[in-house]
Structures are given as C-alpha cells and as structure tokens.
C-alpha cells in the first residue's frame, strides 16, 4: 500500500450447484493462489458458496447448515493470509433468509452484509426465498462470536486510512438509489459487488458502462465479481464477467465464459484526493466503521500511466479532442469580441507553434462572426535570433490566411533601450532577452490602441505552469486563447487544422511549423539556424506536462510522482534525469506563481487549468522547500 496503491482481485470458479464442500475447496484454492501475490482484497461472486441457481434448495436446512460450517473452515484457514475476502452465501438470521456477503480476514468474520434489493421480475425470482436487508445494523452470533450484520458497514484499514471499502450485492447496483452511494459518502473508497448477473445480448456492454459510471459518480474503485461456470442452468447462462473500475476508467475486465482471477492496482490515495477537491462530495457519519489490520506492502505496479495525459493516443479520439478544443477556443474569442464590441485585433506571429495556433483560432472566430480578416493585424517582429525559416513561415502563414500582415524589425528599438540601460550588446543575459520580449508586446499593445483593437495572447498552459514568459512581455495580452492548452497538445491542434487544408500551401507551411524546434529566438542565430532551444533550458515538455497533470489533478508528492513517471516513460529517461527536471518543475511552479496571479483571461479547455480566478489559487510567496527536500532524498 505504499504511495496509496492497493492490489485487488475478483475471482470465479466452476461452481457445483448445491455442492457446498466442493465450492468451499475451490474457494480455498483461489485464496491460496491469490495470497502468493501482493493482493489485499479479494471478491468472490454472489452466493458462490452454495451456487446462485439452486432455487428452492435454499430452503433445505442441509444447504444452510453446510454453508455456515464451510464458512467457518474458510475463516479458520484465513488466519494464514493477510487478505480480506468477500464471499457470497445464504444466511438465516432469526426467522428470515438473507443473501449475504461474508467479509472475513485473518481468522475473523468482520461482518455479514445482506443484499438490499431483492429482484423478483423477468428471470429473477429471489423474493420467493430471500428478504431485503434490515434498515439498521444488528449483531448476530456466529459460532459464539458477535458479528455485525447489516448494510451500514464501512471497513477501514488501521495501517492505511485510504484503504476503506463497502459492499453492495448485484441488484443493489442497478437501482436509482444504490447502497453504494451512502457507502461512498461514509468514506468507502472501494465498493465490492459480489454478483450473479446473467448474460443476454448486449448486457455485458451495459453492465460495464454501469460499473464504470457508478465508479465515476462516486469517485471510487468498483470491484464487480460475477458468477460464471457452473451457474448456468435451465434457461439462464452466466459468464463470470468481472470488472474493476477506478473513477470511470476500466482497469481490468475478465474474459467471459472462462473461470478467471483478475488483478488490478488501485490508487486509493488518488480517489481520496479527487473527493477532497470536490467540496460538494459531502461526508456522512452514520455508518458503523469496522477496523481491520493489514500489513503495508510495496506492490509491484502493473497499471498503465499515459506518458501524454493531455493527448489521446488513439487517432480518432485525438482528432475529436482537437476539434472540441479548437471550437472552445473559437467560441470563447467570439464571445470576448461580441462583449467588447471590438472588431479588430493584433497578434504577434513568430513562426512558432503557439502563435500559429492563436492565429488559426482568431481567423476561425472572425470567419464565424463574418468579420473582415483584414481586421486581424498579424505582426512579425524579427530581431537578433530570428531565422529565415521562422520569418518565412510567419509571413507565409499570414498571406495564406488573408490577414493584414506587417513586419516590424525591432532591432533599432531594442538598441535604443540597450543604450539607455547601458546594456552591453555582447552580454546575452536575461536583460538582453527580455528587452526584446517586452518591445514586441509594447508594439502589439500600441498597435491595438492605434486601430482600436485587442491584443491576442499566444502563451500556452505549459509556459504558464513554468513561468516561461517575460513578465509584462509575452506574459501579457487582452485575451489569451491558448492559456489552458498544454504544449504537448498544441502541436496536434495545429496538425488538425493542417489536415483540414490538405494539399494546400497552408498545410505545407503548418507542417514546417510543426517541424521547427520550440524556441523564443532571443539569442543571436548562427548561420541562420536556431541556437536557443527551450527544452534544452527548462527540460522536455512531455515530462513537464506529465508532472503538471498529476500534481494539479491529484496532488501527488514527488516520491509518488517519480514512481508514476518511471512507469509512464519506461526506460526513456533515467531516474536522475527525471529527478533533475522534476526539481526544475517544482521550483519554477512555485516561484513563478506571481505571474499566474495576474494573467489575462482565457478559455478553460480541460480538467487542468491554472487561472487564478477559478482553478488554481496559491500565494505567490508559497515555500517550495518541502517538495525540493523530498526530491533530494529520493
């Protein structure tokens, strides 16, 4: 359970209907097999100890008595294992028969959880035999020991407060007000569902969607373990369809019609973090908390982390994402233009990715508003570091799009400021660079005043996170259309537009922009080649975007972030390289907050945004020392 990870499992076996001892032995075999792994929670199907399909044999005293004695044997065997088990069985309490899940661990029955919703419709006829769970918890005797009996039970690990779970059974999931809702509100991060869900055409897809959506709605992990081989009888077929979901994502799914154990690594710490951020996810305190002890284990993670979390890996999904984001950017700019009643804009075009995307968005917005494209004043401002490649791409782009194109060489303006500041032109320090950046912004602002327009900002989310902008230079604009689009996604948005213009000169220019190294071009070029490459200075943007996503979304500390990064990038980066750029990320993320505190408006397009007005509020003087210390100790 190190770093909040927990391995869980769902298992089924060839049930022998009404042969309780056979089923008990199969259960024990699986428990022994699973115990050899790092698994700490194992869920079996509904009524698996007796078989779900035994109909009126549930009324046979021999079946009920043998189930109790078989469970006693399993409980005794469980002393050997550090494993919580959820096992379905029939149980008589006083005058009534219940469909229950026995939760056992280390030689103890932690509780019996009865099924709440008893289906008696179509092929289901449970109401003939079972009654619904009582509304309040009781205490019952199990071989001389008092055991909680009821649905209002949340199980909590003493050694790891994130390892909390509750149980609902089969039909309980399918109703509007499922018991898992109250379980989650009472702190259960994991919902276990022992089930016996039969197969008909398309039901498996519906079932998977239902489990996935329930886990998303409750921000929980959901372990769905369904009856399979041996249960099929008379008119009904069962497939053993197990599903493990985490907050809407299917982590693992079994093959159908084959007895199988599936394992999944769940990040219970992440689930707790997601709930904590969502202040409308309120807590309830009316359920019994049943504590248990479990030795922490550093599991060998098998789960997948996408190295590019902002970019869908599947091409059609990526294209759809780009289309949606481009539309959000466009609509946002259209609204700003309508609201201000301004019909002209200025935008700086460098020939790089960010300014290219910003110009494409602006052109689309003007087209939709039926405004003249000549009202877009696109200005390229070459200076010491500008190469012919970027300059030609900038001017070619403006010509192909039909906007008003201007070239203003800023060298003389910059040299005047160097003279006033007594700045040595051969000293390529931060002043040398930032005078150029601020001069460009000054020109854009003044041009906007001259034409009565707005300045469109071009900086992206990755630059905002790292503070990779000149304060009151490219940091400033009147509306920033790229402000929540990460660098790793920018290139795909440009590529998306390029493909919309396949076979044209515009596509050719856009593809060359995509092929150009990312650079602010503030240091003198050599032989018309870019010498200043951003990623050589701040580090790979794919790493920084990965850090950004997991730090802002889930609040990961550096130790856990390193583990995730290594899984995501496999052998692409060494531990030392990852730690080097992680240190750079945290340092810049904290120390550059003052720039984010006053950034211009811009549209939110994804789940991670750094707007100080809605998404990320942090004091500009926050101290980064705890995070740096943990990185240095890794």
XYZ file of C-alpha atoms in Angstrom, residues 202-481:
280
model
C -25.524 -6.585 -25.261
C -25.901 -6.901 -21.482
C -22.138 -7.158 -20.937
C -21.560 -3.735 -22.516
C -24.395 -2.220 -20.493
C -23.005 -3.803 -17.316
C -19.528 -2.462 -17.962
C -20.868 1.027 -18.628
C -22.949 0.858 -15.458
C -19.991 -0.153 -13.297
C -17.803 2.455 -14.942
C -20.330 5.250 -14.457
C -21.001 4.282 -10.849
C -17.290 4.411 -10.094
C -17.103 7.826 -11.792
C -20.145 9.201 -9.992
C -18.875 8.026 -6.611
C -15.183 8.694 -7.324
C -14.451 5.202 -6.132
C -12.929 1.944 -7.211
C -15.565 -0.654 -8.051
C -14.857 -4.390 -7.877
C -17.572 -6.345 -9.676
C -17.219 -10.115 -9.361
C -19.869 -12.104 -11.225
C -20.933 -15.745 -11.224
C -19.749 -17.891 -14.095
C -19.124 -21.507 -14.977
C -21.427 -23.962 -13.257
C -24.183 -21.463 -12.529
C -25.795 -21.773 -15.955
C -28.930 -23.841 -15.566
C -32.295 -24.343 -17.277
C -32.928 -21.082 -19.173
C -30.118 -18.863 -17.828
C -26.446 -18.514 -18.782
C -23.734 -16.887 -16.659
C -20.340 -15.785 -17.952
C -18.157 -14.815 -14.976
C -17.849 -11.207 -16.140
C -15.521 -9.445 -13.667
C -14.851 -5.714 -13.934
C -12.554 -3.429 -11.955
C -13.058 0.305 -12.452
C -11.442 3.336 -10.909
C -13.230 6.686 -11.153
C -14.774 5.857 -14.509
C -11.799 4.048 -16.008
C -11.919 0.303 -16.616
C -8.664 -1.016 -15.166
C -9.284 -4.699 -15.821
C -12.016 -6.867 -17.318
C -12.204 -10.644 -17.460
C -12.788 -12.809 -20.474
C -16.289 -14.182 -20.417
C -17.201 -17.852 -20.051
C -13.833 -18.780 -18.539
C -13.189 -19.062 -14.778
C -10.624 -16.399 -14.091
C -8.913 -14.294 -11.456
C -8.310 -10.695 -12.458
C -5.989 -8.351 -10.590
C -5.832 -4.559 -10.627
C -3.742 -1.943 -8.842
C -5.988 0.758 -7.396
C -4.758 4.195 -6.366
C -6.882 4.775 -3.270
C -4.921 7.905 -2.398
C -5.874 9.431 -5.743
C -9.529 8.645 -5.123
C -9.380 10.364 -1.756
C -7.715 13.376 -3.379
C -10.425 13.644 -6.046
C -13.166 13.590 -3.426
C -11.369 16.102 -1.228
C -11.214 18.642 -4.060
C -14.906 18.246 -4.855
C -16.443 20.089 -1.905
C -19.952 19.027 -2.958
C -18.936 15.422 -2.270
C -20.044 15.667 1.343
C -19.222 13.245 4.128
C -21.741 11.278 6.155
C -21.079 9.812 9.593
C -23.966 7.434 10.231
C -22.402 4.078 9.303
C -20.542 1.655 11.510
C -16.782 1.667 10.876
C -15.267 -1.796 11.171
C -11.498 -1.705 11.562
C -9.061 -4.351 10.444
C -5.290 -4.654 10.303
C -3.277 -5.284 7.162
C 0.482 -5.203 6.760
C 1.534 -2.490 4.252
C 3.229 -3.845 1.144
C 5.191 -2.117 -1.608
C 3.419 -3.679 -4.573
C 4.926 -4.211 -7.992
C 2.738 -1.901 -10.052
C 1.275 -3.195 -13.283
C -1.086 -0.327 -14.079
C -0.610 1.879 -17.126
C 0.113 5.602 -16.994
C -0.162 7.501 -20.235
C 3.053 9.486 -20.776
C 0.981 12.129 -22.560
C -2.129 12.509 -20.382
C -3.405 15.544 -22.282
C -3.223 13.810 -25.666
C -5.470 10.842 -26.568
C -3.318 8.072 -28.006
C -5.987 6.785 -30.381
C -6.047 8.844 -33.584
C -9.810 9.266 -33.957
C -10.187 10.244 -30.297
C -7.304 12.693 -30.675
C -8.915 14.273 -33.711
C -12.208 14.594 -31.854
C -10.418 16.181 -28.868
C -8.668 18.679 -31.130
C -11.920 19.576 -32.859
C -13.597 20.170 -29.496
C -10.779 22.291 -28.072
C -10.462 24.347 -31.247
C -14.206 25.008 -31.035
C -13.958 26.054 -27.364
C -11.134 28.465 -28.141
C -13.030 29.880 -31.097
C -16.301 30.368 -29.234
C -14.521 31.978 -26.285
C -12.813 34.548 -28.513
C -16.055 35.225 -30.366
C -17.768 35.968 -27.067
C -14.995 38.364 -25.999
C -15.233 40.220 -29.302
C -19.019 40.459 -29.021
C -18.908 41.575 -25.395
C -16.375 44.331 -26.047
C -17.923 45.280 -29.394
C -14.393 45.306 -30.804
C -13.840 44.045 -34.334
C -10.079 44.346 -34.699
C -7.173 42.527 -33.084
C -3.409 42.470 -33.099
C -1.373 39.300 -32.698
C 2.346 38.636 -32.764
C 3.402 35.877 -35.167
C 6.805 34.290 -34.666
C 6.512 31.256 -36.915
C 6.314 29.025 -33.858
C 3.588 26.662 -32.680
C 1.819 28.829 -30.105
C 1.371 31.946 -32.194
C 0.369 29.813 -35.184
C -2.453 28.175 -33.212
C -3.580 31.514 -31.793
C -3.773 32.978 -35.313
C -5.721 29.972 -36.620
C -8.231 30.334 -33.775
C -8.549 34.066 -34.421
C -9.173 33.544 -38.129
C -11.867 30.937 -37.388
C -13.545 33.310 -34.894
C -13.570 36.179 -37.401
C -14.983 33.919 -40.108
C -17.812 32.780 -37.857
C -18.567 36.364 -36.850
C -18.392 37.348 -40.530
C -15.785 39.997 -39.772
C -13.195 41.030 -42.370
C -9.987 39.031 -41.988
C -8.087 42.246 -42.800
C -9.109 43.356 -39.293
C -6.637 40.821 -37.919
C -3.314 42.663 -37.736
C -0.712 39.932 -37.626
C 2.726 41.314 -36.901
C 6.042 39.547 -37.080
C 8.886 41.306 -35.269
C 12.300 39.913 -36.211
C 15.381 40.671 -34.142
C 18.756 39.126 -33.312
C 17.633 35.475 -33.081
C 15.115 35.341 -35.922
C 15.916 32.834 -38.657
C 14.684 32.980 -42.226
C 12.782 29.746 -41.646
C 10.572 31.118 -38.874
C 10.230 34.520 -40.554
C 9.185 32.988 -43.869
C 6.718 30.686 -42.118
C 5.246 33.653 -40.252
C 4.783 35.805 -43.341
C 3.631 32.866 -45.476
C 1.053 31.909 -42.884
C -0.345 35.442 -42.769
C -0.529 35.665 -46.541
C -2.291 32.323 -46.917
C -4.843 33.191 -44.256
C -5.609 36.575 -45.797
C -4.991 38.693 -42.703
C -3.258 42.073 -42.595
C 0.427 41.250 -42.462
C 3.054 43.580 -41.037
C 6.760 43.128 -40.434
C 8.346 45.412 -37.846
C 12.039 44.901 -37.241
C 12.620 45.727 -33.579
C 16.415 45.848 -33.611
C 16.616 49.652 -33.542
C 14.074 49.965 -30.744
C 15.926 47.352 -28.730
C 19.299 49.028 -29.305
C 17.882 52.340 -28.075
C 16.863 50.669 -24.837
C 20.240 48.942 -24.568
C 21.865 52.360 -24.867
C 19.587 53.869 -22.222
C 20.242 50.949 -19.896
C 23.979 50.814 -20.676
C 23.441 47.169 -21.641
C 26.407 45.520 -23.364
C 25.070 44.034 -26.628
C 27.530 41.162 -26.250
C 26.176 40.288 -22.815
C 23.389 37.828 -23.645
C 21.822 37.845 -20.197
C 18.176 37.981 -19.126
C 18.031 41.731 -19.830
C 19.238 41.132 -23.374
C 16.385 38.644 -23.898
C 13.600 40.392 -22.038
C 14.062 43.794 -23.663
C 13.209 42.066 -26.941
C 10.163 40.286 -25.487
C 8.803 43.439 -23.871
C 9.426 45.505 -27.001
C 7.310 43.083 -29.008
C 4.449 43.280 -26.531
C 4.713 47.060 -26.390
C 4.335 47.243 -30.158
C 1.316 44.939 -30.100
C -0.337 46.957 -27.345
C 0.324 50.283 -29.061
C -0.868 48.934 -32.397
C -4.054 47.741 -30.698
C -4.591 51.266 -29.361
C -3.978 52.684 -32.800
C -6.601 50.508 -34.507
C -8.993 50.244 -31.567
C -8.423 46.525 -31.130
C -7.481 43.771 -28.684
C -4.133 42.028 -28.274
C -4.479 38.253 -28.597
C -2.154 36.311 -26.298
C -0.350 33.238 -27.576
C 1.263 31.627 -24.491
C 0.222 28.071 -23.564
C -0.543 26.203 -20.330
C 2.899 24.596 -20.068
C 4.561 28.014 -20.233
C 2.127 29.351 -17.644
C 2.991 26.441 -15.311
C 6.719 27.029 -15.650
C 6.538 30.803 -15.755
C 8.302 30.606 -19.132
C 7.319 34.092 -20.215
C 8.645 37.585 -19.751
C 6.704 39.444 -17.085
C 4.792 42.224 -18.812
C 6.157 40.888 -22.080
C 4.644 37.840 -23.762
C 3.098 37.226 -20.336
C 0.545 39.956 -21.061
C -2.331 40.352 -23.539
C -6.003 41.297 -23.600
C -7.277 37.768 -24.221
C -5.138 34.603 -24.144
C -6.674 31.904 -26.335
